[in-house]
mmCIF file of C-alpha atoms in Angstrom:
data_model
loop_
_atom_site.group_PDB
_atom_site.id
_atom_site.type_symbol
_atom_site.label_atom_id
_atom_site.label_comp_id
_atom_site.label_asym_id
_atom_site.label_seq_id
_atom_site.Cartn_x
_atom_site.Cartn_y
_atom_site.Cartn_z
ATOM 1 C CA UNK N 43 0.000 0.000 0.000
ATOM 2 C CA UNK N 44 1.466 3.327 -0.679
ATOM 3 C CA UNK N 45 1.563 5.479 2.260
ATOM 4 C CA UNK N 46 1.982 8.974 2.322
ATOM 5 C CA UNK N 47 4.205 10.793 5.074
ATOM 6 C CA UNK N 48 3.160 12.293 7.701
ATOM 7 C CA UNK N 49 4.583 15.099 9.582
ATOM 8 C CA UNK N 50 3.649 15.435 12.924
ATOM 9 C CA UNK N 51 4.161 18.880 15.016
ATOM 10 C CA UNK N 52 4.104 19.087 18.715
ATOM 11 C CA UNK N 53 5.257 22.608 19.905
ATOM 12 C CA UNK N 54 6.127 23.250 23.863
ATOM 13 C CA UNK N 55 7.478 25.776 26.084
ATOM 14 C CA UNK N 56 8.097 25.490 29.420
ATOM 15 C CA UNK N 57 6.332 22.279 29.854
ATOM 16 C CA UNK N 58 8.321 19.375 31.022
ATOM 17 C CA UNK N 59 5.740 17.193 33.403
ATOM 18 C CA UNK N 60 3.443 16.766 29.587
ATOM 19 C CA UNK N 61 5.777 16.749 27.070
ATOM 20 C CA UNK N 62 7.222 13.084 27.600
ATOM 21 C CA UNK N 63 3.445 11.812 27.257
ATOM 22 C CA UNK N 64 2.523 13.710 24.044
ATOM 23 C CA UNK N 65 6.116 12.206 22.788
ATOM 24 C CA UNK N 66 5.468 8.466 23.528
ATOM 25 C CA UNK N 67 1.519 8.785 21.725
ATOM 26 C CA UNK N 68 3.847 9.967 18.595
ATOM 27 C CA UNK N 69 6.438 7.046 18.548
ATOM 28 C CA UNK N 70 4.121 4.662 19.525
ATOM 29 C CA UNK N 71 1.842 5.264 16.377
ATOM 30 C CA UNK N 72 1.676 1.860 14.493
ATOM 31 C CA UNK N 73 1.807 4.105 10.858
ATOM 32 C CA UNK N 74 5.559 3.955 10.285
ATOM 33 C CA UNK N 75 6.071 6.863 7.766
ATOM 34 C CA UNK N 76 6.050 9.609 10.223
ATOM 35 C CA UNK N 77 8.199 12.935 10.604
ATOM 36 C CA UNK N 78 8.233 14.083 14.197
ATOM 37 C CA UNK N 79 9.059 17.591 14.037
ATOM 38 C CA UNK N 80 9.165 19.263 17.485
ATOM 39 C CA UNK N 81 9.579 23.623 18.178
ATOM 40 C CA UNK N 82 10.307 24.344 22.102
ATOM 41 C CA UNK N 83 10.382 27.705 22.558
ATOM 42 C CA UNK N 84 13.840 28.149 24.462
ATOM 43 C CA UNK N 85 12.701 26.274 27.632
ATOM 44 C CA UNK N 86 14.220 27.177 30.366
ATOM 45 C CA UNK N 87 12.361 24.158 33.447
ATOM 46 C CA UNK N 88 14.439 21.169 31.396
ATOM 47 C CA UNK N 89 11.609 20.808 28.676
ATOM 48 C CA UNK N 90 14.399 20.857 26.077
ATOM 49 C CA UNK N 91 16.934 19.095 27.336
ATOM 50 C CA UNK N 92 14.079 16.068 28.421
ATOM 51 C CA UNK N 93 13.545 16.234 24.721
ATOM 52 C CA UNK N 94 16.881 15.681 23.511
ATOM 53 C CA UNK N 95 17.188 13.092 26.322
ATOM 54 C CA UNK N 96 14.520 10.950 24.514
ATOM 55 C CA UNK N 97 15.550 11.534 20.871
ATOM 56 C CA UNK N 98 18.999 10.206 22.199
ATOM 57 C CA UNK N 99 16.883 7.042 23.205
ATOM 58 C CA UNK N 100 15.501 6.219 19.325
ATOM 59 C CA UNK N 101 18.133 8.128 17.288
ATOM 60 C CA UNK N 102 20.494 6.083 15.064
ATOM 61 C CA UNK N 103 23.814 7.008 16.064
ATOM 62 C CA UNK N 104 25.350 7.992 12.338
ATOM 63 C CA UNK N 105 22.353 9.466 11.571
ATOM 64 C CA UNK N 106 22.136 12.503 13.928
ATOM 65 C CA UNK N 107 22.600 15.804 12.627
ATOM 66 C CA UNK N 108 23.313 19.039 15.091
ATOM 67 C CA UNK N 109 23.981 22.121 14.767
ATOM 68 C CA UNK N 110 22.669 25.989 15.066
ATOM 69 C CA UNK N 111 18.994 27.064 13.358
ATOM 70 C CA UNK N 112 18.570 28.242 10.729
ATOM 71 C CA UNK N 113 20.389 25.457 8.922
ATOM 72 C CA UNK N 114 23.373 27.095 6.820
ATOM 73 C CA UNK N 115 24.551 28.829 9.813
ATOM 74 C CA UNK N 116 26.201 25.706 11.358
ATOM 75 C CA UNK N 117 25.386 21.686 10.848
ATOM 76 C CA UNK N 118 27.652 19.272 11.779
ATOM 77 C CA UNK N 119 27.111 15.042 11.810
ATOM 78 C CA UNK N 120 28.360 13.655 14.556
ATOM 79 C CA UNK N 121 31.441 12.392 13.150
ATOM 80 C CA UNK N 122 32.851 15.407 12.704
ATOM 81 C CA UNK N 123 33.624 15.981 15.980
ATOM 82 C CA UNK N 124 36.744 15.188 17.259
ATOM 83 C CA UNK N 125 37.085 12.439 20.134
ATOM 84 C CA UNK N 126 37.750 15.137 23.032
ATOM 85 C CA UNK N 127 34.918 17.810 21.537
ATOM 86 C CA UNK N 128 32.629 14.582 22.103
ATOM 87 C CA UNK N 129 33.857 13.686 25.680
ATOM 88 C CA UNK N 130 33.614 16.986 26.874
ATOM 89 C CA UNK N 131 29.888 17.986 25.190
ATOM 90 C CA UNK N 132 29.096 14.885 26.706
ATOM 91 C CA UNK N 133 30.447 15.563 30.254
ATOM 92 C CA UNK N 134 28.332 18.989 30.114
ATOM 93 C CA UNK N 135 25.124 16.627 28.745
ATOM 94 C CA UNK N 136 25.949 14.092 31.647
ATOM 95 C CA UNK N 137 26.207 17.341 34.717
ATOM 96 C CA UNK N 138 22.903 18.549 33.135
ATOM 97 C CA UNK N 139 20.576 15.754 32.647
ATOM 98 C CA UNK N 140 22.365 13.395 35.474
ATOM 99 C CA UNK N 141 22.768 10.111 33.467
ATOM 100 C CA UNK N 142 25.828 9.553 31.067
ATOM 101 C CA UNK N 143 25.278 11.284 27.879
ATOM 102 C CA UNK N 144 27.212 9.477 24.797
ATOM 103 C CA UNK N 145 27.366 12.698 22.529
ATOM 104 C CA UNK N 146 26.092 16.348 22.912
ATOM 105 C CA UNK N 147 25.007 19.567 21.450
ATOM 106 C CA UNK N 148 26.303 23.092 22.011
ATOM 107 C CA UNK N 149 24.538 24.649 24.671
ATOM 108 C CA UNK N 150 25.621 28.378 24.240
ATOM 109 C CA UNK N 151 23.786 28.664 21.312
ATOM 110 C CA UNK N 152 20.776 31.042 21.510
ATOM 111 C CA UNK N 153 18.803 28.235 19.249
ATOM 112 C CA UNK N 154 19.856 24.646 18.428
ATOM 113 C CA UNK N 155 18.985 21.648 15.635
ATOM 114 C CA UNK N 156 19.009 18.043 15.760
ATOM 115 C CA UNK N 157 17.520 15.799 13.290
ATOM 116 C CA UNK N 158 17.949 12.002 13.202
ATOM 117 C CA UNK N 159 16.587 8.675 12.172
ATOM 118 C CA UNK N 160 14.867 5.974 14.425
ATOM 119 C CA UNK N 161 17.148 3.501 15.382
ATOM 120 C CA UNK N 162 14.317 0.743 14.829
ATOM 121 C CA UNK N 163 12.212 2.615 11.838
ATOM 122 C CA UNK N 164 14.278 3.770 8.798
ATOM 123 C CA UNK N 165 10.776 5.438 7.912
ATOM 124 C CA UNK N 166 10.322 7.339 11.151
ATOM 125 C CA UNK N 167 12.851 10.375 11.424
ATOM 126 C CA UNK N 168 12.610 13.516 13.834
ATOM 127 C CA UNK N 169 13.499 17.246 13.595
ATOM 128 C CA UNK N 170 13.585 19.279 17.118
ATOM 129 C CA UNK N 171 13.903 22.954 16.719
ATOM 130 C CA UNK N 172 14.703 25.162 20.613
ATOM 131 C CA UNK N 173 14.608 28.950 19.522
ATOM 132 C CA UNK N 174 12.834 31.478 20.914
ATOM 133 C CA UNK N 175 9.206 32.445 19.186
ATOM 134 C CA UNK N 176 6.575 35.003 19.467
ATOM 135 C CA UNK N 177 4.018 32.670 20.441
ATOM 136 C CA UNK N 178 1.464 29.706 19.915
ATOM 137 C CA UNK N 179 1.344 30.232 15.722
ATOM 138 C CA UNK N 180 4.856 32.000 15.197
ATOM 139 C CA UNK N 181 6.056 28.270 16.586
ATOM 140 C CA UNK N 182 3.665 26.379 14.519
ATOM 141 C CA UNK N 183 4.579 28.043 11.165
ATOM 142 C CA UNK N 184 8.453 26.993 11.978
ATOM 143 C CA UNK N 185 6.867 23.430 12.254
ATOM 144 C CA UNK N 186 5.381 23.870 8.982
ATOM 145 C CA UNK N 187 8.726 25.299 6.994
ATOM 146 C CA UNK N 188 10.722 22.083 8.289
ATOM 147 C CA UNK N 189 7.818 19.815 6.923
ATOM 148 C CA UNK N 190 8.216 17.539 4.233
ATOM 149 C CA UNK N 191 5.422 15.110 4.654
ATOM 150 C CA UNK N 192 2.204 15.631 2.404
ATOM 151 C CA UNK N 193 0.167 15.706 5.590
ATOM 152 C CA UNK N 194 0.615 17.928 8.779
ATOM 153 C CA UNK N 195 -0.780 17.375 11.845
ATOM 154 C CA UNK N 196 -0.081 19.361 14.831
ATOM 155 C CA UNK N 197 -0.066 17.328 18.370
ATOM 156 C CA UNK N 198 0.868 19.885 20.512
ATOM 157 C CA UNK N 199 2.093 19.426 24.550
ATOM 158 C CA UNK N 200 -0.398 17.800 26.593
ATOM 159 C CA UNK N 201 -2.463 16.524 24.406
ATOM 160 C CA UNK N 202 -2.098 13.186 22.804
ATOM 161 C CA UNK N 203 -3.927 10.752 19.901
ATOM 162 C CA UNK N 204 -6.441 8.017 20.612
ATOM 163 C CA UNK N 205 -4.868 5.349 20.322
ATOM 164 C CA UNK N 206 -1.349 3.621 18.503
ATOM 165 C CA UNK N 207 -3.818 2.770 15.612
ATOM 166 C CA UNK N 208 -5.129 6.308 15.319
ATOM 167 C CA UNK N 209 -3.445 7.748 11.910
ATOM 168 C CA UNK N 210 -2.888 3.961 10.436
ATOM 169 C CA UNK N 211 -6.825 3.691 10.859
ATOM 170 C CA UNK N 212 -7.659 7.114 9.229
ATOM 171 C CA UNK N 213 -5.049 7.240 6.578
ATOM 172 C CA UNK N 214 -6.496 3.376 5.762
ATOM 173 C CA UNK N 215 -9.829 4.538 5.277
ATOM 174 C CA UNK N 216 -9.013 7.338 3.263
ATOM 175 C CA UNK N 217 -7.144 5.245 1.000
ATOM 176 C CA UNK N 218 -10.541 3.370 0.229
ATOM 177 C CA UNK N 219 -12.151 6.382 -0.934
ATOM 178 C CA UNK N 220 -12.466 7.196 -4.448
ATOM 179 C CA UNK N 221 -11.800 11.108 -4.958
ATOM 180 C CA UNK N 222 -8.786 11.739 -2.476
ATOM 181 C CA UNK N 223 -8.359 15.609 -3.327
ATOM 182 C CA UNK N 224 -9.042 16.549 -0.108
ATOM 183 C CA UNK N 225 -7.421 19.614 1.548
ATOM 184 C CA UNK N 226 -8.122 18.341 5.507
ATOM 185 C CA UNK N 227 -9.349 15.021 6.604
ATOM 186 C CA UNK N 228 -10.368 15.036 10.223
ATOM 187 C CA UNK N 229 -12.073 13.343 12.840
ATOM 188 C CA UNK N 230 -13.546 13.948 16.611
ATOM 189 C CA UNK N 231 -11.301 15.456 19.400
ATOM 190 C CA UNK N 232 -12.031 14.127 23.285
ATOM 191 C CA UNK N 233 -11.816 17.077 25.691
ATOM 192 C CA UNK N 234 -10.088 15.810 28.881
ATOM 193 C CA UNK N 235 -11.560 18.489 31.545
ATOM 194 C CA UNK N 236 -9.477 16.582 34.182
ATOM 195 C CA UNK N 237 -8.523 12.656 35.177
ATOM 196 C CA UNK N 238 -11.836 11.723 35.894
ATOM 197 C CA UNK N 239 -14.075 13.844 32.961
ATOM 198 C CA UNK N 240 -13.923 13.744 29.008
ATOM 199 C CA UNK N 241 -16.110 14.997 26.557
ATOM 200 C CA UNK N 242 -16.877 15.324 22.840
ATOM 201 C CA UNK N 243 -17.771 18.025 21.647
ATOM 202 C CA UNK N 244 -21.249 17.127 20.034
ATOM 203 C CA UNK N 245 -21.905 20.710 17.706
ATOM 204 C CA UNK N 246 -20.741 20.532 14.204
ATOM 205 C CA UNK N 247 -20.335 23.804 12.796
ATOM 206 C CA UNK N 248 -20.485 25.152 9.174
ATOM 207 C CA UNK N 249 -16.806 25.031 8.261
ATOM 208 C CA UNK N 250 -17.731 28.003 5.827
ATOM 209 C CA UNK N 251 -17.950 30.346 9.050
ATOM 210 C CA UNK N 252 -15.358 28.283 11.463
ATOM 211 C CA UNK N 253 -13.466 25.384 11.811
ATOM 212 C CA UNK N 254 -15.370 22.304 12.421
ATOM 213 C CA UNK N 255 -12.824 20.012 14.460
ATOM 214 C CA UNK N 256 -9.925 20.716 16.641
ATOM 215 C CA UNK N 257 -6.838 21.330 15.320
ATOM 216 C CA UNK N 258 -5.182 17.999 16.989
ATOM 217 C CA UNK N 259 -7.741 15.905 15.366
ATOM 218 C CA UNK N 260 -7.409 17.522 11.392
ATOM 219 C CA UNK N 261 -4.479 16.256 8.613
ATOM 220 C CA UNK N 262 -3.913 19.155 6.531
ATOM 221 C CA UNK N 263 -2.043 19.017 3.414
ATOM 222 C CA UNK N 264 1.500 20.922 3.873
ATOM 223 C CA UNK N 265 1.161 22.403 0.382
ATOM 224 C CA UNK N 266 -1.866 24.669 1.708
ATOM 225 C CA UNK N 267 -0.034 24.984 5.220
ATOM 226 C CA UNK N 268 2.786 26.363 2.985
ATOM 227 C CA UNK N 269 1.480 28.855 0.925
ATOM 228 C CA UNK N 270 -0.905 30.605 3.667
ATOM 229 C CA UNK N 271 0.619 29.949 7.346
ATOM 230 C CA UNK N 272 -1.103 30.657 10.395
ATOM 231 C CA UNK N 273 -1.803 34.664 10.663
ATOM 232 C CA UNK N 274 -0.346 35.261 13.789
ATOM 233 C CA UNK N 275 -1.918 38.717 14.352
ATOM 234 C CA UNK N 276 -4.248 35.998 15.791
ATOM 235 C CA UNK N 277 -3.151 34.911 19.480
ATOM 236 C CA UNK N 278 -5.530 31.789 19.695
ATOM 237 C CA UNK N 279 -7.749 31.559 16.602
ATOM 238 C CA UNK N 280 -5.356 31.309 13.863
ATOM 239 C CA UNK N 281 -5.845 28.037 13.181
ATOM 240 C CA UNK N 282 -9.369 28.567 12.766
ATOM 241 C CA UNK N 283 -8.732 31.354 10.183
ATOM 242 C CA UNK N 284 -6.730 29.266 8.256
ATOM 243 C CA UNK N 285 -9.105 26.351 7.553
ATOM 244 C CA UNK N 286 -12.076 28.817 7.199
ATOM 245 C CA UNK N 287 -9.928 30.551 4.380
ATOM 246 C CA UNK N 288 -8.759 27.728 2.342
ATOM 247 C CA UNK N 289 -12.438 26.137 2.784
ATOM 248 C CA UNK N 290 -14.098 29.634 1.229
ATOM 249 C CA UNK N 291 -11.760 29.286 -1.182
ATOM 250 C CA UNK N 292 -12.810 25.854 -2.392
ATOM 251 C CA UNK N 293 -10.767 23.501 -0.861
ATOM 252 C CA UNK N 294 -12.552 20.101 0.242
ATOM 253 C CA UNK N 295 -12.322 18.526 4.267
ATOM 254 C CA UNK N 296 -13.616 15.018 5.056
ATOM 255 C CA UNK N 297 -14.902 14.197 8.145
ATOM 256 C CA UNK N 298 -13.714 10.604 8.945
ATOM 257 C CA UNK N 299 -15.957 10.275 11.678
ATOM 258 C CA UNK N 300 -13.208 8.015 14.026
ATOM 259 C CA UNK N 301 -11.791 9.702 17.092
ATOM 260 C CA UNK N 302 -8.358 10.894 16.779
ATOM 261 C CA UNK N 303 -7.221 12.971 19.322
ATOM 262 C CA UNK N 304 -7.540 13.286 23.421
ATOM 263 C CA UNK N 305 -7.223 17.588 24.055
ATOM 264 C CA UNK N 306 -5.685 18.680 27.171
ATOM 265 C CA UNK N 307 -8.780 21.211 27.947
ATOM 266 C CA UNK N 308 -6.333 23.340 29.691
ATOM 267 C CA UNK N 309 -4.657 24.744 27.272
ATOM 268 C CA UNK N 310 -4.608 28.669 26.085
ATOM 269 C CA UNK N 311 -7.021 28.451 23.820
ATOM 270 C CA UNK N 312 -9.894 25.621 25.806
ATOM 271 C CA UNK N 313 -10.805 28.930 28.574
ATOM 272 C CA UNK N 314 -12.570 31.298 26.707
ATOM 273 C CA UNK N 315 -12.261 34.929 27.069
ATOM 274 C CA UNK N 316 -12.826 38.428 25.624
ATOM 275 C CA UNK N 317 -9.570 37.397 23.023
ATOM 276 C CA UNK N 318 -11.541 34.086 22.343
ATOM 277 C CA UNK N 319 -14.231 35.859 21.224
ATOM 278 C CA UNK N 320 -12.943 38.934 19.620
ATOM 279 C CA UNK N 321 -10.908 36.780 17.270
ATOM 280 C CA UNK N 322 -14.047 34.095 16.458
ATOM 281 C CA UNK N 323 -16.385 37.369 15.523
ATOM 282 C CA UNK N 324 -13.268 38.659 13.560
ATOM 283 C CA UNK N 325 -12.873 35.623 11.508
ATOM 284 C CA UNK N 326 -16.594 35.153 10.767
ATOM 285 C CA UNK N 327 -17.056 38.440 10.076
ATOM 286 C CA UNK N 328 -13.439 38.290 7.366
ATOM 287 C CA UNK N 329 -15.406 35.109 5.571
ATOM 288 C CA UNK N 330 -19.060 36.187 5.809
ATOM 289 C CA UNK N 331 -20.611 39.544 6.172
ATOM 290 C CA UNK N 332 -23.952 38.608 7.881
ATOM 291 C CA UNK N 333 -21.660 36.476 10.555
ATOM 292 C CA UNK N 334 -22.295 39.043 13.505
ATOM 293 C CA UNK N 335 -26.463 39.103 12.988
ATOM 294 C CA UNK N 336 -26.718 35.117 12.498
ATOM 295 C CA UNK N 337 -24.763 34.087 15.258
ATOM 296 C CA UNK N 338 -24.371 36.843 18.245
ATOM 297 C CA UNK N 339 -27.078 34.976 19.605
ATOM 298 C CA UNK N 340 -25.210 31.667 19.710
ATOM 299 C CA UNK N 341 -21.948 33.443 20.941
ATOM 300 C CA UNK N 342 -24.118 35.257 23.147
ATOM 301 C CA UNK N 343 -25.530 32.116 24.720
ATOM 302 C CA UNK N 344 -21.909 30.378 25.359
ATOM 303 C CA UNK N 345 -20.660 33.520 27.081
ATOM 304 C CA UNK N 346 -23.612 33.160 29.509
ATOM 305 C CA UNK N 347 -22.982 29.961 29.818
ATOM 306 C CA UNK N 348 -19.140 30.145 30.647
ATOM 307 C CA UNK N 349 -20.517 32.909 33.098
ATOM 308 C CA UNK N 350 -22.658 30.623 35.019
ATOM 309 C CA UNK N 351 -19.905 27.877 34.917
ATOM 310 C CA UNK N 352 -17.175 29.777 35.946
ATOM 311 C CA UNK N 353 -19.453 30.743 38.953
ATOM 312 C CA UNK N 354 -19.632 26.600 40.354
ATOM 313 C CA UNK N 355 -17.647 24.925 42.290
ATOM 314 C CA UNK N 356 -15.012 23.304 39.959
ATOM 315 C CA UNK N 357 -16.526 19.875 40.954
ATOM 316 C CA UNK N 358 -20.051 20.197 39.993
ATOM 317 C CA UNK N 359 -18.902 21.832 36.281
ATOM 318 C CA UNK N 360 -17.374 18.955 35.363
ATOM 319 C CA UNK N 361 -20.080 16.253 36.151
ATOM 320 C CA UNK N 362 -22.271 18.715 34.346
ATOM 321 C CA UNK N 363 -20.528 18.952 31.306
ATOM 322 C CA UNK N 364 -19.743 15.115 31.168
ATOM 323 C CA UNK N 365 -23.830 14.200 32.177
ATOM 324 C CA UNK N 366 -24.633 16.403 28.940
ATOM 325 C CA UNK N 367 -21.670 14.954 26.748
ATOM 326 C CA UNK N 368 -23.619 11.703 27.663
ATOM 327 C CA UNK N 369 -26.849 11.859 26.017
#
């Protein structure tokens, strides 16, 4: 069967206690032509080097690449470096992480680069990017320029796919389709509200007006994610301006209907606030001129009902929201 591959984005700052998690749901995917591309915003709580610690786990030796970012300013294989150079990056790895450390990077660069092959999978290769950003979509875009895969999907920290089966299953029956010029293919997103309470979310929207899925559960072709990036005058809808715009302007989505994605519902852009809506009102006003008349009422509603949630006990919210996600 001819697979396409798949680039898969996670971006973090800051965030070591999640990021191991969202890692292992990546390599454990059963799909074996996947490009993990990771962007850490210059962590500075061990995030980055916790990353590097478990690329060092899967990498192929000969096939790790280091150096500074962007690429032509300095990228070196690991057998250029001399015998001591690699004893003493690797005493400086070994002092920081506490565990011996074969080979190292330079750490008094203000941005590093690896990229390297799976030891096991000569299919599954990973690119990890530390620089500092300008936030949520400036990091996704760099995500995007190192893709090569013909899909993108963006798994960011904390939050995690369904299961090890999850792309092999949608990519499988998306193969059995007959017209496969599709610009997105997508599926549902479970909203983990805390260890004990999920939810679906059970409204489709018109994707003519907004994005109908979460951006964890969506495959996106990289050609479109190329050409238009993520407007980052948006702080937390961007993604939703994106698929709205290459939707108006014809492009085709198909809903899968399988469950792809668990969302940590903690995350920036899972609390709504004034931003939150300011942005969604923007975007449906950019795509459709009648936008604010048809739906202030809906928006109108949910900001009541955030109101009135944000008023209960924490407790009480959540068995709320997961009695209505069951009926």
């Amino acid at each position: 069967m001819n697979q396409p591959k798949i680039s898969v984005i996670t971006i973090v700052y800051n965030d070591v206690a999640h990021i191991r998690a969202t890692m292992d749901s990546v390599m454990r995917q059963s799909y074996p032509h996947i490009e993990y591309i990771l962007i850490d915003g210059a962590s500075t709580d061990g995030t980055r080097e916790a990353i590097e610690s478990v690329l060092r786990e899967i990498t192929l030796d000969s096939s790790l690449l280091v150096g500074e970012y962007p690429l032509e300013s300095s990228v070196s294989r690991i057998d250029d470096f001399s015998k001591e150079e690699l004893e003493n990056l690797a005493s400086l790895d070994s002092a920081i992480l506490g565990e011996p450390a074969p080979f190292s990077i330079k750490y008094d660069t203000p941005s590093f680069y690896l990229q390297g092959t799976h030891k096991d999978n000569p299919h599954f290769t990973f690119k990890f990017l530390s620089q500092k950003d300008s936030g949520i979509y400036d990091a996704m875009n760099k995500g995007i320029d190192l893709a090569s895969g013909q899909w993108c999907n963006f798994m960011n920290c904390g939050d995690r796919f369904y299961t090890p089966q999850s792309i092999e299953q949608l990519f499988s029956a998306y193969k059995l389709r007959d017209n496969g010029d599709f610009a997105a293919i997508y599926g549902d997103t479970i909203f983990q509200l805390d260890d004990n309470h999920s939810k679906i979310p059970n409204a489709k929207t018109n994707p003519k007006y907004r994005m109908s899925f979460c951006h964890q559960g969506v495959f996106a072709r990289t050609a479109y994610l190329k050409r238009y990036k993520f407007d980052t005058s948006f702080k937390i809808c961007a993604d939703n301006d994106f698929f709205t715009k290459i939707y108006n302007d014809g492009a085709r989505f198909w809903d899968s209907g399988q469950v792809i994605a668990i969302y940590d519902a903690n995350g920036v852009s899972s609390k709504p606030n004034w931003q939150f809506f300011k942005e969604e009102l923007a975007i449906g006003q950019k795509y459709n001129r009648a936008f604010f008349a048809q739906f202030i009422p809906k928006y109108a509603t949910m900001l009541a009902k955030y109101t009135i949630k944000s008023l209960l006990p924490k407790s009480i919210s959540l068995k709320i929201q997961s009695a209505y996600n069951a009926k």
